[in-house]
XYZ file of C-alpha atoms in Angstrom:
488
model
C 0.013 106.317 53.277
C 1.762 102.624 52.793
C 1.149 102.131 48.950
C 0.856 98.488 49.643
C -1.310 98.698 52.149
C -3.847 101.681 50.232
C -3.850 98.760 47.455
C -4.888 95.434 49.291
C -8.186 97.024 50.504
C -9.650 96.542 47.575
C -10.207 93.796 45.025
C -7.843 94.889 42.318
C -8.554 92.303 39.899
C -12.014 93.813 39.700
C -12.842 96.170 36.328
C -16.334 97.095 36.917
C -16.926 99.165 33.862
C -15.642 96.397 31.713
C -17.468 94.153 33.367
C -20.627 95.655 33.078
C -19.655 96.189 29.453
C -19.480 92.190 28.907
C -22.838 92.138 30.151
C -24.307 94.411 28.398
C -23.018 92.757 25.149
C -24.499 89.377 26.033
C -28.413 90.721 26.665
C -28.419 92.298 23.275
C -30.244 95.004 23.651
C -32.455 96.661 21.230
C -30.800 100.393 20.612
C -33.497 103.022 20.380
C -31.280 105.146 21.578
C -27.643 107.332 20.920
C -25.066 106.562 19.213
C -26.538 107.148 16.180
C -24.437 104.160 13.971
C -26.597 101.383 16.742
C -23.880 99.373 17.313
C -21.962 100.099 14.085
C -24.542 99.120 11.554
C -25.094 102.380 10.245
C -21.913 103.054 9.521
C -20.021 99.653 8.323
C -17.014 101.455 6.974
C -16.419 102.739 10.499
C -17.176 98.904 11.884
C -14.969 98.010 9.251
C -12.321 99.888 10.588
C -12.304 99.858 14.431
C -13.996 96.363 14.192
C -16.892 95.362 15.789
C -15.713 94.320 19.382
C -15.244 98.266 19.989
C -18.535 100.006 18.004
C -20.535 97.548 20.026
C -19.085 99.126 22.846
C -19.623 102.671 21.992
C -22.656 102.995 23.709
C -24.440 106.128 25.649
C -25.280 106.155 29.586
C -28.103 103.850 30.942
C -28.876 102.032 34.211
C -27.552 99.097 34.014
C -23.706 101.152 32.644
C -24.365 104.356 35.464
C -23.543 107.730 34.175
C -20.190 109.674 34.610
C -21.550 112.840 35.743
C -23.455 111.378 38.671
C -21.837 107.851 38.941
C -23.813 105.829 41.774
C -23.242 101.997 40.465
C -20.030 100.638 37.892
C -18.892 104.104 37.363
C -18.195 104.649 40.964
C -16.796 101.586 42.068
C -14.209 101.964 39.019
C -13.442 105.266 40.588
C -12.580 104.299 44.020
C -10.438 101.229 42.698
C -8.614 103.701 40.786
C -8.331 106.320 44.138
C -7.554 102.893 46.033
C -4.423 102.083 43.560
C -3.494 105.311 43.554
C -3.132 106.161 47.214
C -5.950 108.751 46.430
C -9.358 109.649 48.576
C -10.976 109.741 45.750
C -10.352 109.349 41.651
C -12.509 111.256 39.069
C -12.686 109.144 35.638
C -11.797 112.125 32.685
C -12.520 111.492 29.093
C -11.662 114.954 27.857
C -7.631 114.070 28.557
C -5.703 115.520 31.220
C -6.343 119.170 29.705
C -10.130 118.707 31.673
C -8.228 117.584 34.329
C -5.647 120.238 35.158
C -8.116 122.581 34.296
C -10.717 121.315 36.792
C -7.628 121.314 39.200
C -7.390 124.431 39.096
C -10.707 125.510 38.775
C -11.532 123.897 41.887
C -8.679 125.520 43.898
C -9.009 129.482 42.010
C -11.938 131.760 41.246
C -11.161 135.258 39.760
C -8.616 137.561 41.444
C -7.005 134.415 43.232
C -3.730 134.372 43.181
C -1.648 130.729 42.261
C 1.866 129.928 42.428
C 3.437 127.917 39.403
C 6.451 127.467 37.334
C 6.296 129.171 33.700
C 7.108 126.202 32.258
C 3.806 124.519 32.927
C 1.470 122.977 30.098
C -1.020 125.433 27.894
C -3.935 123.962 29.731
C -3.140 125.258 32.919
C -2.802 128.882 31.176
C -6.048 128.186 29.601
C -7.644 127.207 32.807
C -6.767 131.208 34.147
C -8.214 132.473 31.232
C -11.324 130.860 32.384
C -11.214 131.508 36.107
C -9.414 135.002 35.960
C -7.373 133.751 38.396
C -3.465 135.141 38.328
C -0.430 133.460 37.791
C 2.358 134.456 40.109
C 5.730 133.086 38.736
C 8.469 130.818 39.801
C 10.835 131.421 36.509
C 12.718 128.042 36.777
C 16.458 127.885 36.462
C 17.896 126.655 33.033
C 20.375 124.265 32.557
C 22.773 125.879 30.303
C 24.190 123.060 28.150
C 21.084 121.344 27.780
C 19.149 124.629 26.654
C 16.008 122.955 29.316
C 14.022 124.532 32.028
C 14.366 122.510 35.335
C 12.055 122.352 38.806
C 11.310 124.676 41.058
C 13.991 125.891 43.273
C 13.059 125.397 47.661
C 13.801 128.884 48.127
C 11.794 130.359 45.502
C 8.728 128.875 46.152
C 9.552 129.894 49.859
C 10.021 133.506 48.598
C 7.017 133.588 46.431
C 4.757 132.346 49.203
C 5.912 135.319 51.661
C 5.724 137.726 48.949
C 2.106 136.646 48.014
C 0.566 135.259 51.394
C -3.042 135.780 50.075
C -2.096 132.966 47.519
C -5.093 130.076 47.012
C -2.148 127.832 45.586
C 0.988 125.682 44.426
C 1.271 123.898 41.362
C 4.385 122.085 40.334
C 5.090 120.072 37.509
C 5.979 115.986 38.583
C 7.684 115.670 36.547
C 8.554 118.131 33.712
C 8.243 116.753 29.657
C 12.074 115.958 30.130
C 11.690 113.700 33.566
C 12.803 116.612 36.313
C 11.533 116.647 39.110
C 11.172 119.350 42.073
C 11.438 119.167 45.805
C 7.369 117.999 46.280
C 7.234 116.457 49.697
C 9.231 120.233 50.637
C 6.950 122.193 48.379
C 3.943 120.486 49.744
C 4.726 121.001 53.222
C 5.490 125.029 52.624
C 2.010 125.218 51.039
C 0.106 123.487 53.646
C 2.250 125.501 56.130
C 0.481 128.635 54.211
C -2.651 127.691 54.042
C -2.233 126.899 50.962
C -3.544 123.823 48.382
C -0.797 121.865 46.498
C -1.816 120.920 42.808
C 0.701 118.564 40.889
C 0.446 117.882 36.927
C 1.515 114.494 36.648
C 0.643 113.841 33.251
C 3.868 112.059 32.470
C 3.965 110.421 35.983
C 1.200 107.975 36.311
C 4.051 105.413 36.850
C 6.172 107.004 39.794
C 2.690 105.433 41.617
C 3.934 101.649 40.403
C 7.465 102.128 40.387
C 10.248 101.473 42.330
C 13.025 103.771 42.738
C 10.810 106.358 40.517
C 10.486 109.979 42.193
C 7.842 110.348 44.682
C 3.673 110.475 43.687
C 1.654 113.273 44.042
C -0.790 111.410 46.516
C 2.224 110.082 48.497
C 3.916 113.668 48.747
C 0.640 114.496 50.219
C -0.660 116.979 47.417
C -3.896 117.991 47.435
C -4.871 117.306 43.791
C -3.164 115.540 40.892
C -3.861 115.126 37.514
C -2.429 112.070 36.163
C -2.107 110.953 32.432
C -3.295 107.504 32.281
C -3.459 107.053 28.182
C 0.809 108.406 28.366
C 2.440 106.049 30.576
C -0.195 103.997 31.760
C -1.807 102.175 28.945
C -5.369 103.629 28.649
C -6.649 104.643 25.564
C -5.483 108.053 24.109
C -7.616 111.206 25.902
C -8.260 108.814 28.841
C -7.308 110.728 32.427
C -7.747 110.566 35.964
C -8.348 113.426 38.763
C -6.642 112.437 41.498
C -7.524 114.098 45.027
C -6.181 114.322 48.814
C -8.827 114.509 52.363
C -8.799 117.567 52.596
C -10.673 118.386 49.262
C -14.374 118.328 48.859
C -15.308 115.599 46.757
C -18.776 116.985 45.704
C -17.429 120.526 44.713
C -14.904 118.864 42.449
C -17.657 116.631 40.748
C -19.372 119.811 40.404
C -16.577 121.968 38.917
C -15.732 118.779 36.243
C -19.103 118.899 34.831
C -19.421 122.199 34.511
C -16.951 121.768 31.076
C -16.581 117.505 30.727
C -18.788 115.856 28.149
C -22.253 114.784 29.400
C -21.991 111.625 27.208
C -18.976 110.167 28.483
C -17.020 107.517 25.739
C -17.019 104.688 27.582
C -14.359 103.430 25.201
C -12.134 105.640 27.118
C -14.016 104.854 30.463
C -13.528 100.741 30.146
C -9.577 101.509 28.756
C -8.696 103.698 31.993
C -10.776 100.762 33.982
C -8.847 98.358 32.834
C -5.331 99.723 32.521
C -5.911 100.485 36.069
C -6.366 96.950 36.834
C -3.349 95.745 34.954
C -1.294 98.655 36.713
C -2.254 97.448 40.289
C -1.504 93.646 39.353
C 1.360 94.206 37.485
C 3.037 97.841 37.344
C 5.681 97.619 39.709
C 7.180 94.789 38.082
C 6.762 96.379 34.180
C 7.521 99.563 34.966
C 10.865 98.207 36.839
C 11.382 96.863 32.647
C 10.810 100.280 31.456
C 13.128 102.211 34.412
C 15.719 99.312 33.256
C 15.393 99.153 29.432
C 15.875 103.617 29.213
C 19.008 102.873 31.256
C 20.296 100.612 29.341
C 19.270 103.049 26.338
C 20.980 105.541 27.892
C 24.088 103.867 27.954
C 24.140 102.734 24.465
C 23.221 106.335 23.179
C 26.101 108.136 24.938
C 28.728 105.459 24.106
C 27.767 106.650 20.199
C 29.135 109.798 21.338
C 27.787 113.397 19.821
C 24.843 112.734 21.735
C 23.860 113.142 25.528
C 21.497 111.402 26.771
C 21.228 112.549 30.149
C 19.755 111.017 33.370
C 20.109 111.021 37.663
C 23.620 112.511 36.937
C 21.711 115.761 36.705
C 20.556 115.752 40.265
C 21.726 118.425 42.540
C 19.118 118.074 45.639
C 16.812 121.099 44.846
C 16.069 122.673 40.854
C 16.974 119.106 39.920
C 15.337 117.199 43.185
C 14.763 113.713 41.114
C 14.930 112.358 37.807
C 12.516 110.085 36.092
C 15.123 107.345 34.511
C 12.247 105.907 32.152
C 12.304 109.235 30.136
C 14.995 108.637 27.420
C 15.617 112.866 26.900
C 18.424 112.773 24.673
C 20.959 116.339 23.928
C 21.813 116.624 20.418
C 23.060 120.123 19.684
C 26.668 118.530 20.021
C 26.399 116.476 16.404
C 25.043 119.701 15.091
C 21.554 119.086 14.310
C 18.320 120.410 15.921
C 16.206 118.248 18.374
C 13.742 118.848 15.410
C 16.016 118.022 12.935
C 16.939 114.705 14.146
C 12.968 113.806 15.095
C 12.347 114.768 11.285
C 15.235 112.166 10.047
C 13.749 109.636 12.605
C 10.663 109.720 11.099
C 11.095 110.115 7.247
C 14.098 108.188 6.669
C 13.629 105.331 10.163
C 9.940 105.414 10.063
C 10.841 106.086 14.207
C 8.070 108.230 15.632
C 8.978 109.442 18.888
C 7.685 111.769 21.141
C 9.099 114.908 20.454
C 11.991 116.951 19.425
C 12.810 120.897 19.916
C 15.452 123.460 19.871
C 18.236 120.981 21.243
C 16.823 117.729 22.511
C 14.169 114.449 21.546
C 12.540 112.688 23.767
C 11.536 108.987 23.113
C 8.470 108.033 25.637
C 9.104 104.575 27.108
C 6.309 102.615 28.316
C 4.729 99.175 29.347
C 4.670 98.750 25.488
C 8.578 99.047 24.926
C 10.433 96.069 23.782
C 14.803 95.897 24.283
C 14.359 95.759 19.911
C 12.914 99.211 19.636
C 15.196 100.703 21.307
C 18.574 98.449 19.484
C 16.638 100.083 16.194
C 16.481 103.900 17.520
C 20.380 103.704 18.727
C 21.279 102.161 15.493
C 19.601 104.978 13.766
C 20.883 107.484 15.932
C 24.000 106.078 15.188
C 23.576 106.241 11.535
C 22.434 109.685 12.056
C 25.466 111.134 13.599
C 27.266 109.403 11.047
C 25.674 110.812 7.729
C 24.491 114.263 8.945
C 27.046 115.452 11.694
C 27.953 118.921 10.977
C 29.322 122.060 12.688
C 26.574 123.263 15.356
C 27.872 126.847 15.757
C 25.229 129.460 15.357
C 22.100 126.941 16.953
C 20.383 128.180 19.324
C 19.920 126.099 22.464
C 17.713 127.460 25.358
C 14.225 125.906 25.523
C 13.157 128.738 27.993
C 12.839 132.292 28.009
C 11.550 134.026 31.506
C 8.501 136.196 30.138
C 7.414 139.477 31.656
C 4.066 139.522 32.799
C 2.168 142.971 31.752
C -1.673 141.632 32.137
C -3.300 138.528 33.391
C -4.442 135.725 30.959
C -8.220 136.191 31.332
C -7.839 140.233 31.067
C -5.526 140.001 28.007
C -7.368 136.957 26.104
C -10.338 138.860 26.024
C -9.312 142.577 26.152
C -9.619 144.884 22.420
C -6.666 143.029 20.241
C -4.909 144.115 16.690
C -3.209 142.024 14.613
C -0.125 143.151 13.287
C 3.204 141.611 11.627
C 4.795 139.339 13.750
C 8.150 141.698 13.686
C 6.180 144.486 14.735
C 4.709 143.177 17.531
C 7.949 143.454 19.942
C 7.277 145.640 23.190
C 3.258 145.063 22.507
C 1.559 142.618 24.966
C 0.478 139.192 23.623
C -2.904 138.128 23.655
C -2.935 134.879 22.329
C -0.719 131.664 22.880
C 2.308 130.396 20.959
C 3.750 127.413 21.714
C 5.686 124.419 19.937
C 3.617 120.846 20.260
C 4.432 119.041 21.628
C 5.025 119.464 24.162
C 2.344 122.122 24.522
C 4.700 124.942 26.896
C 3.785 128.141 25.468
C 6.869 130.500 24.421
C 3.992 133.518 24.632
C 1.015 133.630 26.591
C -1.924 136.347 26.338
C -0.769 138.960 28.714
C 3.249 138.540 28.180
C 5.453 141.501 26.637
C 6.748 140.032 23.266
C 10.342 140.768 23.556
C 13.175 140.366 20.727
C 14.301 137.498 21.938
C 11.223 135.598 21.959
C 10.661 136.778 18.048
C 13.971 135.545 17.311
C 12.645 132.608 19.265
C 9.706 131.865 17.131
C 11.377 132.880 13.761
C 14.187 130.428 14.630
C 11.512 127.529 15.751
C 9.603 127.883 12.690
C 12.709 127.766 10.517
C 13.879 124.123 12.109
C 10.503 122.641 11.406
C 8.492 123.009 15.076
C 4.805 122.415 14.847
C 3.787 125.777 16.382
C 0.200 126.042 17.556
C -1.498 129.132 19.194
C -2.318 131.728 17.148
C -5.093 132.832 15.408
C -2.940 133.238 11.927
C -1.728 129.132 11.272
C 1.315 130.319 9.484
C 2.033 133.033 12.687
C 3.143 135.604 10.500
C 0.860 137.893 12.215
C -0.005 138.076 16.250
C -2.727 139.396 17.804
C -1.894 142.550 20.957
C -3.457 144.247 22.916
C -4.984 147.540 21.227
């Protein structure tokens, strides 16, 4: 479909929720009803804080606002603006992030036994949405980029092989793109799916903008995928667990409504509603041309960080027509194993001694998310310190480990292992058991273990070594993970 065209059916400048929301504030309206704090004067510290413009807003479904899990007035129209922007049939509004919507994905696509084809290196909620279903994973272990330590996309001929080997398979799901901007062969990967009989699924919750961008990687919706879950509150704007659902013609509307509210909020924020309303809005009038900014200010970024030297800030150069199909040049991924300090190390320094927050930083690499919010002076202040960094703490990097990814070996699937008779032992005695809970570093959320994977040395070493360099590890049951729970 013709972006351009999918967008001028509609009245873009239209934001109905928002609308509504304005006149809703104007009637004033006696609250005898939920939330409790009526319009923030029971609670005047929390007015206090968030101000009064948003507690007045903070208001539960009625009439006159429609109601998320059966929209038939504002609600609606906001969602078929959003589908229309999007090159979508249809646009679900999520308020539980894009968690509820990959997992209503692929809900809607897998019931228990299904099989689905996916990269390992896919985000924890996808995981957590087999443990649900029962549905099980059948691997595409991406290749790994060797000097950068990183998992790329999904290889032509490996989805191609997976998809003979498992005909009976309900699904593909790709990552566009991955945390680090790479993306896979979709149009290709789409077309072998369909060709199956299969559904294509795309987590795009780091590409809302390839839909407003020029010269950015190809959409979900314009690939032709069948579903998409797009992270509005990352790259778009919206407020922070704001998400949209994004789906093709070929999927039944109704039975994904259905399928969201069996686990999405019945009292819908509509804080987070009005935010992905109106971010949508400003998207459709004006993405292409800020998002052009962004694609231009992380190249210019780029530049400046590798002329520092140490680092490698690495970008379309990586592109090699199939594991590495695209690249998304507004993420500014940056290598920095070379100046001998952890990804982790040098997000720590940012922080504490730059007061620099950025995204993320792991075994061998940061990533600094750049958005419609980016100004050319952040980014003069993080190459300065980076700079400054290489210059005080260089040392000798021998000895750091540097691969992100570690192919696992699949002994149960998630829902049989997550719920199956566990012990908890010592995390050093656990190797050659099978895993029944998740470990991962977050961000960015990719589990190292997943319930049902053999824990293998490597993968201890793996954890012990994360742990060591300062990673937030999430997952297990025990916070400090000096235990793990296996199977019995």
């Amino acid at each position: 479909m013709n972006e351009n065209k999918a967008r001028s059916r509609l009245d873009q400048r239209r934001a109905p929720i928002y609308e509504a929301l304005e006149r809703f504030r104007q009637m004033r309206v006696v609250p005898f009803d939920v939330p409790g704090h009526k319009r923030g004067r029971g609670n005047p510290e929390l007015t206090a804080f968030l101000g009064q413009q948003c507690v007045g807003v903070d208001v539960n479904s009625m009439k006159p606002l429609d109601n998320l899990c059966h929209p038939v007035s504002v609600i609606r129209e906001a969602e078929e603006l959003a589908a229309d922007a999007f090159g979508a049939a249809h646009a679900f509004l999520m308020v539980g992030g894009t968690t509820s919507s990959v997992q209503s994905m692929v809900l809607t696509a897998c019931k228990r036994g299904d099989e689905i084809i996916l990269p390992r290196n896919v985000h924890r909620s996808v995981l957590n949405a087999l443990v649900l279903c029962g549905a099980v994973p059948v691997y595409v272990n991406p290749e790994v980029d060797k000097r950068l330590g990183i998992s790329l996309g999904m290889k032509r001929e490996q989805v191609a092989k997976a998809i003979k080997e498992h005909p009976n398979a309900v699904a593909v799901l790709v990552n566009n793109p991955t945390y680090y901007g790479i993306c896979s062969d979709l149009r290709a990967i789409v077309k072998m799916a369909h060709d199956a009989g299969m559904l294509c699924l795309a987590d795009e919750a780091h590409g809302t903008h390839f839909y407003f961008g020029g010269g950015l990687p190809v959409s979900a919706m314009a690939a032709g995928a069948d579903m998409a879950s797009v992270s509005m509150h990352k790259s778009g704007g919206s407020l922070t667990q704001s998400s949209l659902l994004l789906i093709g013609p070929n999927v039944h509307q109704g039975y994904v409504r259905q399928i969201i509210n069996l686990t999405q909020t019945t009292s819908g924020s509509y804080l987070l509603m009005s935010s992905l309303d109106i971010s949508r809005r400003n998207l459709a009038l004006r993405g292409r041309q800020v998002f052009h900014q962004v694609a231009d200010i992380a190249e210019y970024a780029r530049e400046e960080i590798n002329a520092v030297g140490g680092y490698y800030a690495f970008g379309k150069e990586l592109c090699n027509g199939d594991s590495v199909f695209d690249f998304d040049t507004t993420k500014l991924s940056v290598h920095t194993l070379d100046i001998g300090l952890a990804g982790i190390e040098v997000y720590d320094i940012l922080r504490d001694e730059y007061d620099i927050q950025i995204e993320f930083g792991d075994i061998g690499n940061i990533l600094a998310y750049l958005s419609i919010g980016d100004r050319p002076q952040e980014v003069e202040r993080l190459v300065s310190a980076l700079a400054e960094i290489k210059r005080r703490y260089r040392t000798d990097g021998s000895g750091l480990l540097s691969q992100e990814y570690i192919d696992p070996v699949v002994a149960a699937s998630p829902q049989e292992a997550f719920y199956a008779p566990k012990k908890s032992l010592p995390l050093r005695e656990t190797e050659g058991m099978v895993c029944s809970e998740f470990v991962m570093c977050y961000p960015p959320g990719i589990p190292i273990l997943a319930p049902g994977e053999r824990i293998t040395k490597e993968i201890l070493n793996y954890i012990e070594y994360a742990k060591a360099k300062g990673c937030s590890m999430t997952g297990p049951e025990d916070p400090e993970i000096l235990h793990l729970n296996v199977l019995a």
